[in-house]
Amino acid sequence: MATKPSIPKGTRDFGPVEMARRNYIFDTIRSAFKLFGYTPIETPAMENLSTLMGKYGEEGDKLLFRILNSGDFLKDAPQELLNNKESHTLTPFIAEKGLRYDLTVPFARFVVQNRNDIQLPFKRCQIQPVWRADRPQKGRYREFYQCDADIVGSDSLWNEVELLELIDEVFHKLKVRVAIKLNNRKILTGIAELIGESNRIIDITIAIDKIEKIGLEKVKEELISKGIPSDSVEKLVPILQLEGDNSQKLDRLQEILQGSETGLKGVEELRWVVSRFDDLGHNAVLDMDVSLARGLNYYTGTIIEVKALDVEIGSITGGGRYDNLTGVFGMSGLSGVGISFGADRIYDVLNQLDLYPQGIGESVKVLFLNFGEKEAEASMKLVKTLRRKGISSELYPDNVKLKKQMTYADNLKVPFVAMIGESELEEKVVNLKEMSTGNQMKLSFDELAEKFI
Amino acid sequence: MATKPSIPKGTRDFGPVEMARRNYIFDTIRSAFKLFGYTPIETPAMENLSTLMGKYGEEGDKLLFRILNSGDFLKDAPQELLNNKESHTLTPFIAEKGLRYDLTVPFARFVVQNRNDIQLPFKRCQIQPVWRADRPQKGRYREFYQCDADIVGSDSLWNEVELLELIDEVFHKLKVRVAIKLNNRKILTGIAELIGESNRIIDITIAIDKIEKIGLEKVKEELISKGIPSDSVEKLVPILQLEGDNSQKLDRLQEILQGSETGLKGVEELRWVVSRFDDLGHNAVLDMDVSLARGLNYYTGTIIEVKALDVEIGSITGGGRYDNLTGVFGMSGLSGVGISFGADRIYDVLNQLDLYPQGIGESVKVLFLNFGEKEAEASMKLVKTLRRKGISSELYPDNVKLKKQMTYADNLKVPFVAMIGESELEEKVVNLKEMSTGNQMKLSFDELAEKFI
């Protein structure tokens, strides 16, 4: 088998440079999670399809990666389906498990399954890959990481404020300038009520979610094509074109939504959250945006989305409140609110803006060149001494031409090269070369160990 | 759907306590990798089945988890296979991808695919889960983590010495007492030559690999049942019953293997590695073991296996040299040597011996209780101040009974509880309670921030 190997489309390898960059992002997010008191959990890559199906809409079900049952998987498959090649109907007979599609549904399943061991309110974070059989395209992968923080078991809007703080902290640390867009699902409900189409809330939110992408006219067309009367659609226009700062927008909405109790509740919640977050002070731009609905239908209160200000890219973080996360697994009355950092898009942003700190992904600090058996023995003892002191170092394993060893040092950007040749071995000294300056110095074996502390 | 949800058998959820413990293990291994100059890579969970198939033997192929193709996967399946329900033969038509089974084959694939970007010798580490459709049992899971370190592109035995150093470092840091078992595949080849069965090397090594599990007599039976003549089997016995320390065993082997050039080469290599490792000094017991063959057939030189001394469990780390890792992908002449730390078994060992450091998995340092709107506002400002100084802290989100809030603090083992009630708010002080002692103190807002630095 001599054909060049490849990986499945939509997936990626990450080499040393990419890993250093990605770990910088993950470590920043992980530290913030810890600082804020979110405790980590992990769930299996595979879930039962009964857990996953029906949670992401019809489209989502299609995008689930399914694991073929082991062994003689066709044994119990109805012959008729096989004869007619009914792939779709056959699936449940030959695949019981699927790869997780996000971290939210596995988290809900985790909470219900471990309900007796969990202290509520439960603040959990989770950083793991998810898989979607989406058509791969720029910035969209079939395997990508999500970094989620959620609180379940508390209705308090302080949780929303804290999540905004968390977003602000992470992007400030990463030096990415962002706008946080905020809305409240109750405002959307109020709007639907206002125009007399409260049972069309899902169609309406899906359509207005697209306003930035396709513009006002297309959204109107879509709504009309969905059967919303055109006079109702017209009533929406002033709402989609709110002007001013957050406070002015909220004031205006409060007037418009006078007729809807739910709508007013949404305005009140949003005002409270915005005001507390402003009081605490923040770096991110905060932007109340009534067109923000997000694709998912399970949000019931606050809706959050984060956009990078300096790069053209979709949302890099999103979330919101869902009042009945665990209801679908038979545990009702548990409110949750959470956000998901899209690590792969954040990675794209940092790459485009080159926002990585200096020295990231540095190799070993000291490389000992290999001058032969006896010299290598002495070098390896010093390598061990340095490692004991926490200084990363290594011996070039082969006694090959120095030029080759130096090329290795250059390519790995090793800051110091240590040389113990025949004469150094006799003198019991190390010739240490600082690669950035070219400076060389002779140090005794003891001095070397002290040099880097 | 109100049935209690569950996860696929052989998989596990990890809650906050387990995560803290597991991260302690992963962090220890990761730090050692870094200290030794191994740079991390990651590969996708899914590989093309053409990459995975045929690399783990017939048994391994059966244990691969296969991903059902998306869409109308039956379209191109031969009707005849469907009619006859030939699951096994049908598989390639409906599944092109599988989940990785280990990290070694994906690494080989990575090296070949990225050969132009890789600096040789390439020292890589990789910590990721793998999946096997094994029958789940105690200590054996269908999803588990491997932590691999390999060097490719260097024949030097210094790499073996370094890997032994790495093993010693990791288990010393984890406080696990271990024996490192060492062998060399060339010695096994020499033995097979010696008894005149050099083309039966695989049967012989598979059988003698079982000597600890099933004993000498059963191994003899197995060899005879495989068609090895019983006088040849008898010639094996003295070799399987070597006595003495490593040096004595090696001396004896050298005598026995005089007739085999390959066997003598193996003895020489092993002697060199043992001697260098001994010179450097180590904590682990080092035990030359000629019965060590390991299941996998691709080792060509050194073979390494690590056993915990204080817990009855299979090998917790293993590895060796494979001279033609990438040959199967069309890139020959690249020698590699590596080890794989079995994180899940190491986790079981640490759990049994309770070897975790104190304070692991601590929650936030300071929990602010919630006494109402105004008090919470003041508290949240202090939370923010503490977080800015790197001190993890949080506000209890709901204004509920104090008893409930204190139960939360107890269950999460929060070390400090901060209280700003009505009177504290007026005085601008915090009432800080150290939970381990019950001591309380009043601090000004400024003093609080200084307290934890």
JSON list of N, CA and C in Angstrom, two decimals, chain B residues 117-159:
[
{"chain": "B", "resi": 117, "resn": "ASP", "atom": "N", "xyz": [7.57, 18.76, 6.09]},
{"chain": "B", "resi": 117, "resn": "ASP", "atom": "CA", "xyz": [7.56, 19.82, 7.10]},
{"chain": "B", "resi": 117, "resn": "ASP", "atom": "C", "xyz": [8.19, 19.39, 8.42]},
{"chain": "B", "resi": 118, "resn": "ILE", "atom": "N", "xyz": [8.59, 18.14, 8.48]},
{"chain": "B", "resi": 118, "resn": "ILE", "atom": "CA", "xyz": [9.05, 17.60, 9.76]},
{"chain": "B", "resi": 118, "resn": "ILE", "atom": "C", "xyz": [10.57, 17.62, 9.84]},
{"chain": "B", "resi": 119, "resn": "GLN", "atom": "N", "xyz": [11.08, 18.12, 10.97]},
{"chain": "B", "resi": 119, "resn": "GLN", "atom": "CA", "xyz": [12.51, 18.11, 11.24]},
{"chain": "B", "resi": 119, "resn": "GLN", "atom": "C", "xyz": [12.86, 16.78, 11.91]},
{"chain": "B", "resi": 120, "resn": "LEU", "atom": "N", "xyz": [13.70, 16.00, 11.28]},
{"chain": "B", "resi": 120, "resn": "LEU", "atom": "CA", "xyz": [14.13, 14.72, 11.87]},
{"chain": "B", "resi": 120, "resn": "LEU", "atom": "C", "xyz": [15.44, 14.93, 12.62]},
{"chain": "B", "resi": 121, "resn": "PRO", "atom": "N", "xyz": [15.71, 14.21, 13.69]},
{"chain": "B", "resi": 121, "resn": "PRO", "atom": "CA", "xyz": [14.78, 13.31, 14.38]},
{"chain": "B", "resi": 121, "resn": "PRO", "atom": "C", "xyz": [13.60, 14.09, 14.96]},
{"chain": "B", "resi": 122, "resn": "PHE", "atom": "N", "xyz": [12.43, 13.48, 14.90]},
{"chain": "B", "resi": 122, "resn": "PHE", "atom": "CA", "xyz": [11.21, 14.14, 15.34]},
{"chain": "B", "resi": 122, "resn": "PHE", "atom": "C", "xyz": [10.75, 13.50, 16.65]},
{"chain": "B", "resi": 123, "resn": "LYS", "atom": "N", "xyz": [10.74, 14.31, 17.69]},
{"chain": "B", "resi": 123, "resn": "LYS", "atom": "CA", "xyz": [10.27, 13.84, 19.00]},
{"chain": "B", "resi": 123, "resn": "LYS", "atom": "C", "xyz": [8.87, 14.36, 19.21]},
{"chain": "B", "resi": 124, "resn": "ARG", "atom": "N", "xyz": [7.89, 13.49, 19.13]},
{"chain": "B", "resi": 124, "resn": "ARG", "atom": "CA", "xyz": [6.52, 13.97, 19.28]},
{"chain": "B", "resi": 124, "resn": "ARG", "atom": "C", "xyz": [5.85, 13.30, 20.48]},
{"chain": "B", "resi": 125, "resn": "CYS", "atom": "N", "xyz": [4.95, 14.06, 21.11]},
{"chain": "B", "resi": 125, "resn": "CYS", "atom": "CA", "xyz": [4.07, 13.45, 22.10]},
{"chain": "B", "resi": 125, "resn": "CYS", "atom": "C", "xyz": [2.63, 13.70, 21.68]},
{"chain": "B", "resi": 126, "resn": "GLN", "atom": "N", "xyz": [1.74, 12.89, 22.19]},
{"chain": "B", "resi": 126, "resn": "GLN", "atom": "CA", "xyz": [0.34, 12.97, 21.79]},
{"chain": "B", "resi": 126, "resn": "GLN", "atom": "C", "xyz": [-0.50, 12.38, 22.91]},
{"chain": "B", "resi": 127, "resn": "ILE", "atom": "N", "xyz": [-1.46, 13.15, 23.39]},
{"chain": "B", "resi": 127, "resn": "ILE", "atom": "CA", "xyz": [-2.35, 12.69, 24.47]},
{"chain": "B", "resi": 127, "resn": "ILE", "atom": "C", "xyz": [-3.77, 12.80, 23.96]},
{"chain": "B", "resi": 128, "resn": "GLN", "atom": "N", "xyz": [-4.36, 11.70, 23.59]},
{"chain": "B", "resi": 128, "resn": "GLN", "atom": "CA", "xyz": [-5.73, 11.74, 23.05]},
{"chain": "B", "resi": 128, "resn": "GLN", "atom": "C", "xyz": [-6.42, 10.42, 23.35]},
{"chain": "B", "resi": 129, "resn": "PRO", "atom": "N", "xyz": [-7.76, 10.43, 23.30]},
{"chain": "B", "resi": 129, "resn": "PRO", "atom": "CA", "xyz": [-8.47, 9.16, 23.52]},
{"chain": "B", "resi": 129, "resn": "PRO", "atom": "C", "xyz": [-8.39, 8.26, 22.29]},
{"chain": "B", "resi": 130, "resn": "VAL", "atom": "N", "xyz": [-8.53, 6.97, 22.51]},
{"chain": "B", "resi": 130, "resn": "VAL", "atom": "CA", "xyz": [-8.65, 5.99, 21.44]},
{"chain": "B", "resi": 130, "resn": "VAL", "atom": "C", "xyz": [-9.87, 5.12, 21.73]},
{"chain": "B", "resi": 131, "resn": "TRP", "atom": "N", "xyz": [-10.33, 4.42, 20.72]},
{"chain": "B", "resi": 131, "resn": "TRP", "atom": "CA", "xyz": [-11.57, 3.65, 20.86]},
{"chain": "B", "resi": 131, "resn": "TRP", "atom": "C", "xyz": [-11.40, 2.23, 20.35]},
{"chain": "B", "resi": 132, "resn": "ARG", "atom": "N", "xyz": [-11.87, 1.28, 21.12]},
{"chain": "B", "resi": 132, "resn": "ARG", "atom": "CA", "xyz": [-11.83, -0.13, 20.71]},
{"chain": "B", "resi": 132, "resn": "ARG", "atom": "C", "xyz": [-13.13, -0.81, 21.09]},
{"chain": "B", "resi": 133, "resn": "ALA", "atom": "N", "xyz": [-13.68, -1.56, 20.15]},
{"chain": "B", "resi": 133, "resn": "ALA", "atom": "CA", "xyz": [-14.95, -2.24, 20.41]},
{"chain": "B", "resi": 133, "resn": "ALA", "atom": "C", "xyz": [-14.72, -3.55, 21.15]},
{"chain": "B", "resi": 134, "resn": "ASP", "atom": "N", "xyz": [-13.90, -3.47, 22.18]},
{"chain": "B", "resi": 134, "resn": "ASP", "atom": "CA", "xyz": [-13.57, -4.62, 23.02]},
{"chain": "B", "resi": 134, "resn": "ASP", "atom": "C", "xyz": [-14.75, -4.96, 23.92]},
{"chain": "B", "resi": 135, "resn": "ARG", "atom": "N", "xyz": [-14.77, -6.19, 24.42]},
{"chain": "B", "resi": 135, "resn": "ARG", "atom": "CA", "xyz": [-15.78, -6.52, 25.43]},
{"chain": "B", "resi": 135, "resn": "ARG", "atom": "C", "xyz": [-15.41, -5.75, 26.70]},
{"chain": "B", "resi": 136, "resn": "PRO", "atom": "N", "xyz": [-16.29, -4.87, 27.18]},
{"chain": "B", "resi": 136, "resn": "PRO", "atom": "CA", "xyz": [-15.94, -4.08, 28.37]},
{"chain": "B", "resi": 136, "resn": "PRO", "atom": "C", "xyz": [-15.78, -4.99, 29.59]},
{"chain": "B", "resi": 137, "resn": "GLN", "atom": "N", "xyz": [-14.79, -4.74, 30.39]},
{"chain": "B", "resi": 137, "resn": "GLN", "atom": "CA", "xyz": [-14.62, -5.45, 31.67]},
{"chain": "B", "resi": 137, "resn": "GLN", "atom": "C", "xyz": [-13.82, -4.57, 32.60]},
{"chain": "B", "resi": 138, "resn": "LYS", "atom": "N", "xyz": [-13.65, -5.04, 33.82]},
{"chain": "B", "resi": 138, "resn": "LYS", "atom": "CA", "xyz": [-12.94, -4.23, 34.82]},
{"chain": "B", "resi": 138, "resn": "LYS", "atom": "C", "xyz": [-11.59, -3.75, 34.26]},
{"chain": "B", "resi": 139, "resn": "GLY", "atom": "N", "xyz": [-11.40, -2.46, 34.24]},
{"chain": "B", "resi": 139, "resn": "GLY", "atom": "CA", "xyz": [-10.12, -1.91, 33.79]},
{"chain": "B", "resi": 139, "resn": "GLY", "atom": "C", "xyz": [-9.97, -1.87, 32.28]},
{"chain": "B", "resi": 140, "resn": "ARG", "atom": "N", "xyz": [-10.98, -2.31, 31.55]},
{"chain": "B", "resi": 140, "resn": "ARG", "atom": "CA", "xyz": [-10.89, -2.23, 30.09]},
{"chain": "B", "resi": 140, "resn": "ARG", "atom": "C", "xyz": [-12.10, -1.47, 29.55]},
{"chain": "B", "resi": 141, "resn": "TYR", "atom": "N", "xyz": [-11.82, -0.38, 28.85]},
{"chain": "B", "resi": 141, "resn": "TYR", "atom": "CA", "xyz": [-12.88, 0.50, 28.40]},
{"chain": "B", "resi": 141, "resn": "TYR", "atom": "C", "xyz": [-12.91, 0.58, 26.88]},
{"chain": "B", "resi": 142, "resn": "ARG", "atom": "N", "xyz": [-14.01, 1.06, 26.35]},
{"chain": "B", "resi": 142, "resn": "ARG", "atom": "CA", "xyz": [-14.10, 1.22, 24.90]},
{"chain": "B", "resi": 142, "resn": "ARG", "atom": "C", "xyz": [-13.59, 2.58, 24.45]},
{"chain": "B", "resi": 143, "resn": "GLU", "atom": "N", "xyz": [-13.50, 3.49, 25.40]},
{"chain": "B", "resi": 143, "resn": "GLU", "atom": "CA", "xyz": [-12.87, 4.79, 25.14]},
{"chain": "B", "resi": 143, "resn": "GLU", "atom": "C", "xyz": [-11.86, 5.01, 26.25]},
{"chain": "B", "resi": 144, "resn": "PHE", "atom": "N", "xyz": [-10.61, 5.20, 25.89]},
{"chain": "B", "resi": 144, "resn": "PHE", "atom": "CA", "xyz": [-9.60, 5.44, 26.92]},
{"chain": "B", "resi": 144, "resn": "PHE", "atom": "C", "xyz": [-8.46, 6.27, 26.33]},
{"chain": "B", "resi": 145, "resn": "TYR", "atom": "N", "xyz": [-7.70, 6.88, 27.21]},
{"chain": "B", "resi": 145, "resn": "TYR", "atom": "CA", "xyz": [-6.64, 7.80, 26.77]},
{"chain": "B", "resi": 145, "resn": "TYR", "atom": "C", "xyz": [-5.31, 7.09, 26.65]},
{"chain": "B", "resi": 146, "resn": "GLN", "atom": "N", "xyz": [-4.56, 7.44, 25.62]},
{"chain": "B", "resi": 146, "resn": "GLN", "atom": "CA", "xyz": [-3.17, 7.06, 25.54]},
{"chain": "B", "resi": 146, "resn": "GLN", "atom": "C", "xyz": [-2.32, 8.33, 25.57]},
{"chain": "B", "resi": 147, "resn": "CYS", "atom": "N", "xyz": [-1.13, 8.20, 26.14]},
{"chain": "B", "resi": 147, "resn": "CYS", "atom": "CA", "xyz": [-0.20, 9.33, 26.22]},
{"chain": "B", "resi": 147, "resn": "CYS", "atom": "C", "xyz": [1.11, 8.83, 25.64]},
{"chain": "B", "resi": 148, "resn": "ASP", "atom": "N", "xyz": [1.36, 9.17, 24.41]},
{"chain": "B", "resi": 148, "resn": "ASP", "atom": "CA", "xyz": [2.49, 8.58, 23.68]},
{"chain": "B", "resi": 148, "resn": "ASP", "atom": "C", "xyz": [3.64, 9.56, 23.51]},
{"chain": "B", "resi": 149, "resn": "ALA", "atom": "N", "xyz": [4.85, 9.02, 23.61]},
{"chain": "B", "resi": 149, "resn": "ALA", "atom": "CA", "xyz": [6.05, 9.78, 23.24]},
{"chain": "B", "resi": 149, "resn": "ALA", "atom": "C", "xyz": [6.86, 8.90, 22.31]},
{"chain": "B", "resi": 150, "resn": "ASP", "atom": "N", "xyz": [7.22, 9.41, 21.15]},
{"chain": "B", "resi": 150, "resn": "ASP", "atom": "CA", "xyz": [8.00, 8.66, 20.17]},
{"chain": "B", "resi": 150, "resn": "ASP", "atom": "C", "xyz": [9.09, 9.55, 19.58]},
{"chain": "B", "resi": 151, "resn": "ILE", "atom": "N", "xyz": [10.17, 8.90, 19.16]},
{"chain": "B", "resi": 151, "resn": "ILE", "atom": "CA", "xyz": [11.20, 9.58, 18.36]},
{"chain": "B", "resi": 151, "resn": "ILE", "atom": "C", "xyz": [11.31, 8.81, 17.05]},
{"chain": "B", "resi": 152, "resn": "VAL", "atom": "N", "xyz": [11.17, 9.50, 15.95]},
{"chain": "B", "resi": 152, "resn": "VAL", "atom": "CA", "xyz": [11.44, 8.84, 14.66]},
{"chain": "B", "resi": 152, "resn": "VAL", "atom": "C", "xyz": [12.61, 9.51, 13.98]},
{"chain": "B", "resi": 153, "resn": "GLY", "atom": "N", "xyz": [13.30, 8.71, 13.18]},
{"chain": "B", "resi": 153, "resn": "GLY", "atom": "CA", "xyz": [14.40, 9.24, 12.40]},
{"chain": "B", "resi": 153, "resn": "GLY", "atom": "C", "xyz": [15.73, 9.19, 13.11]},
{"chain": "B", "resi": 154, "resn": "SER", "atom": "N", "xyz": [15.87, 8.34, 14.10]},
{"chain": "B", "resi": 154, "resn": "SER", "atom": "CA", "xyz": [17.15, 8.17, 14.78]},
{"chain": "B", "resi": 154, "resn": "SER", "atom": "C", "xyz": [17.29, 6.73, 15.25]},
{"chain": "B", "resi": 155, "resn": "ASP", "atom": "N", "xyz": [18.43, 6.11, 14.90]},
{"chain": "B", "resi": 155, "resn": "ASP", "atom": "CA", "xyz": [18.70, 4.73, 15.32]},
{"chain": "B", "resi": 155, "resn": "ASP", "atom": "C", "xyz": [19.34, 4.66, 16.69]},
{"chain": "B", "resi": 156, "resn": "SER", "atom": "N", "xyz": [19.78, 5.81, 17.20]},
{"chain": "B", "resi": 156, "resn": "SER", "atom": "CA", "xyz": [20.61, 5.81, 18.41]},
{"chain": "B", "resi": 156, "resn": "SER", "atom": "C", "xyz": [19.88, 5.19, 19.60]},
{"chain": "B", "resi": 157, "resn": "LEU", "atom": "N", "xyz": [20.63, 4.38, 20.34]},
{"chain": "B", "resi": 157, "resn": "LEU", "atom": "CA", "xyz": [20.07, 3.77, 21.54]},
{"chain": "B", "resi": 157, "resn": "LEU", "atom": "C", "xyz": [19.92, 4.78, 22.68]},
{"chain": "B", "resi": 158, "resn": "TRP", "atom": "N", "xyz": [20.50, 5.97, 22.51]},
{"chain": "B", "resi": 158, "resn": "TRP", "atom": "CA", "xyz": [20.25, 7.02, 23.50]},
{"chain": "B", "resi": 158, "resn": "TRP", "atom": "C", "xyz": [18.76, 7.32, 23.61]},
{"chain": "B", "resi": 159, "resn": "ASN", "atom": "N", "xyz": [18.04, 7.13, 22.52]},
{"chain": "B", "resi": 159, "resn": "ASN", "atom": "CA", "xyz": [16.60, 7.35, 22.57]},
{"chain": "B", "resi": 159, "resn": "ASN", "atom": "C", "xyz": [15.91, 6.38, 23.54]}
]
